[in-house]
Phi, psi and omega in degrees: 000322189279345160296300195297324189287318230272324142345300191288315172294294166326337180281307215273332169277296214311334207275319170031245188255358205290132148195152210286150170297087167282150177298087189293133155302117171239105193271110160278176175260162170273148192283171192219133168287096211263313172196163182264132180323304213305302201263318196253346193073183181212033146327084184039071186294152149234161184227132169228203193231149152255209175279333147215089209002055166253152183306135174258177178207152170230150173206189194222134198237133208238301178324153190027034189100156204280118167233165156261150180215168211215111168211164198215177184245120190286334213119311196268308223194151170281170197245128175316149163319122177234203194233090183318278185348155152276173206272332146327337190232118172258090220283203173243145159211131178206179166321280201290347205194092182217190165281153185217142284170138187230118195232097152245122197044243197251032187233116198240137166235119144272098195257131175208184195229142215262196167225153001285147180301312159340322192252350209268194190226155184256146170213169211238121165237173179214145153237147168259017189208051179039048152068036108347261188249182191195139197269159188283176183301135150204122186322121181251355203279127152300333193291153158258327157282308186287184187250101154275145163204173180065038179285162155214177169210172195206180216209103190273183177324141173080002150108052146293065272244149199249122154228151161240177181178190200260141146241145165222166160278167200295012174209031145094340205249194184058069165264173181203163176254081174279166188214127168244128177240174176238142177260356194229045190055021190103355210272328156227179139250133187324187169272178182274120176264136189269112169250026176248316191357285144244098202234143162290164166061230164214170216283168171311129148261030176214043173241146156280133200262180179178105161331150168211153191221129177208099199040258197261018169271165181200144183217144158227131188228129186265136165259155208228151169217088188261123160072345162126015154276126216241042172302155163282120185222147168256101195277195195224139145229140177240092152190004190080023149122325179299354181208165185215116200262349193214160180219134196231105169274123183266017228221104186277345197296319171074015173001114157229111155229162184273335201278167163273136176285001172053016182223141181227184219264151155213156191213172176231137182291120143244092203074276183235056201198104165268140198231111180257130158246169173185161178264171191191166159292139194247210204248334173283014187054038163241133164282141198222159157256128186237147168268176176180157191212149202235155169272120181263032147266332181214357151077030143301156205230134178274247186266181147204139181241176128294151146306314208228033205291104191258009194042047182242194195220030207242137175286157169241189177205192171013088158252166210206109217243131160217160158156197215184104200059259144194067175270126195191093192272142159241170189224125159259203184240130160254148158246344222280014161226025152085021132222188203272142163246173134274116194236175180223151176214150175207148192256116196234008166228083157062208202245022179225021187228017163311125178261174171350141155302167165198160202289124127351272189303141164299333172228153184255027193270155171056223217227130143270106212227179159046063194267163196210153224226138178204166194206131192196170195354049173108016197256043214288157191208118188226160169215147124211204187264137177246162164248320169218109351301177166252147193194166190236113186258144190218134189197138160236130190248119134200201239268140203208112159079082166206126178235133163262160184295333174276342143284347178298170214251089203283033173277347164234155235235166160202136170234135167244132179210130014281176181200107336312129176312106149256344126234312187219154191219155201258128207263108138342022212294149169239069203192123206291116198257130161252352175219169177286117215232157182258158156223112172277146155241137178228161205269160182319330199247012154095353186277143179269162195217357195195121180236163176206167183205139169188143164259037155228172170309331204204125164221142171313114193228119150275144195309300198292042185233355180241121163286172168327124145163215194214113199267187159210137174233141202231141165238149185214147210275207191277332186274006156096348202263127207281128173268321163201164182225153184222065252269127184226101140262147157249128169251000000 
């Protein structure tokens, strides 16, 4: 019985959003040069959209003292580099741990956390005028003693800006996962909500966490560490942020290692589906990227998959998620051709519909690393750090002649009952068949697992041609164009 509910919900989270991997048609760009590694650095860029969605980038610069530096697109060309930071405040930049950046419209928050860490602080800067000018710092950490690090922010209704980040004490422990938010556009922050609370044990403290905001919902998602098991959790707050009443491990990997992985989870709102990656060990012991998807209305938790299973064994890291519903591209760190690339995926039906990874970089000469991701009318807009040469690289895929299974067109129909299958159930067409039509069913990851072809109305589908779990099944005419479709559990 606790299998049939757990089926029956799991149908009802995942069907949505469910739809077989279609191939998104993809047009690159020629890459653009952003800035030279060598006079600005290319430390662990982000990229966001402004109001009118030309890219803005932040990065982090270690030569001639620690800066954040800025360079955004005019129209024409990206704009020479400048420095956010005063020259007093020496933020941290490192792989795992730099600033990172919240955009509604031309209202921009940079957040970062200082050096030396014993002493350091998280601080905030804001522009109003789409990373123009950029406002002095203001301090978001409270503490006089413990250690912030790792921040990040998001940005709620009315341009307010939410950060969280790890405290720790003055030897490393008691970490916790805060969250401070501002009611006055930045200018000050609340006090500190404990989002880790309840989760077992305690947050990663040297993994990065990272916000979502969907209306009075707030998600902070976390690497967790109980026992040197390093799962991925979502904490919740349905109040904005003052409380985070449930923390939901989303994450099947059961990870154990002792050292910290430096790498933490980020995810995207798709309709009522938050869709997370993150790396991990996977069941052969290579670290991969997995996707996983949480119900944000009752915080069930759906599948986890790799992303990207190309069957090699070379790790991947530090992935990075944009998109718009469920459309939705990511981006990584690759090794598998034996040094590091950027790869990329896109979805244009939701978080069971990835397709191949394919190369970022145009070239595999050195090394490419830590790409970051933003996304807006059919556009994915990426940067990352090149090495030889060193450089700041900018490239966009996009999206071209692509339809998702939630726009095809539902004038003919197909029904199965029973529906859930407990042995065998009668497929339906409800539609005049004059030719001969296929019926595929493919399992949540998109595989087909079952084909039938018939020129009558009504065919026989038995259990025992199927295992346990929850399919979509598609029919399609003689010309190959999918005509109707349907959600089949078998229990």
């Amino acid at each position: 019985m606790k299998r049939t509910t757990y089926l029956l919900a799991l149908a009802a989270l995942l069907f949505s959003t469910l739809a077989i991997a279609q191939t998104p048609a993809i047009t690159w760009s020629t890459p653009i040069v952003v800035a030279d590694g060598i006079q600005y650095g290319n430390i662990r860029p982000r990229i966001a959209l402004n109001s009118n969605n030309h890219p803005i980038i932040i990065w982090g610069q270690t030569s001639g003292g620690a800066k954040v530096n800025v360079s955004y697109w005019n129209g024409n060309a990206f704009t020479t580099p400048s420095r956010i930071n005063p020259a007093n405040v020496e933020p941290r930049t490192a792989t795992s741990d730099g600033p990172e950046m919240a955009v509604a419209g031309d209202t921009i928050f940079v957040v970062y956390s200082t050096v030396p860490a014993n002493t350091g602080k998280v601080y905030v800067q804001r522009s109003l005028d789409g990373g123009v000018t950029f406002g002095d710092t203001v301090r978001v950490s409270k503490m006089t003693t413990d250690i912030p690090e790792l921040p990040n922010v998001e940005i709620m209704a009315g341009g307010h800006p939410v950060v969280a980040y790890i405290k720790a004490d003055n030897n490393w422990n008691n970490p916790q996962q805060v969250v401070s938010a501002s009611t006055d556009g930045g200018a000050t922050f609340g006090p500190l909500v404990d989002g880790s609370a309840n989760s077992p044990g305690d947050p990663c403290e040297c993994c990065p966490s990272s916000s979502l905001i969907n209306g009075n919902q707030h998600f902070l998602l976390f690497r967790n560490n109980d026992n040197n098991i390093r799962d991925v959790f979502v904490a919740t707050s349905t109040d904005g942020g003052a409380s985070y009443a449930t923390a939901t491990d989303i994450d099947n990997a059961s990870w154990n290692i002792p050292t910290c992985p430096s790498s933490g989870p980020v995810g995207h709102i798709a309709n009522d589906s938050l869709v997370a990656v993150w790396m991990t060990e996977n069941s052969d012991g290579y670290n991969k990227i997995m996707v996983g998807t949480m119900n944000t209305n009752n915080q069930q938790v759906g599948f986890n998959a790799e992303l990207d299973d190309y069957g090699g064994t070379q790790p991947q890291n530090y992935p990075a998620i944009a998109g718009s519903s469920d459309t939705i591209g990511v981006v990584w760190q690759d090794n598998r051709n034996g040094n590091l690339d950027c790869y990329f995926s896109a979805s244009i039906s939701g978080a069971s519909g990835f397709v191949p990874g394919e190369l970022l970089n145009p070239t595999t000469n050195g090394t490419q690393a830590t790409p970051h991701i933003a996304y807006a009318n059919g556009v994915f807009h990426m940067v990352y750090q090149s090495q030889i040469p060193s450089q700041l690289i900018y490239r966009t895929a996009t999206l071209t002649g692509t339809v998702g299974v939630n726009a095809l067109a539902q004038k003919n129909k197909v029904s199965i009952y029973p529906n859930p299958i407990q042995n065998k159930a009668t497929i339906t067409l409800e539609m005049e068949v004059t030719q001969t039509v296929t019926i595929e069913l493919f399992s949540i990851t998109g595989q087909s697992v079952l084909q039938m072809q018939t020129s009558k109305s009504t065919v026989e589908l038995h259990k025992s041609k199927l295992d346990t779990g929850i399919y979509l099944m598609q029919v399609r005419n003689a010309n190959g164009a999918t005509i109707a479709q349907e959600k089949v559990v078998v229990l």
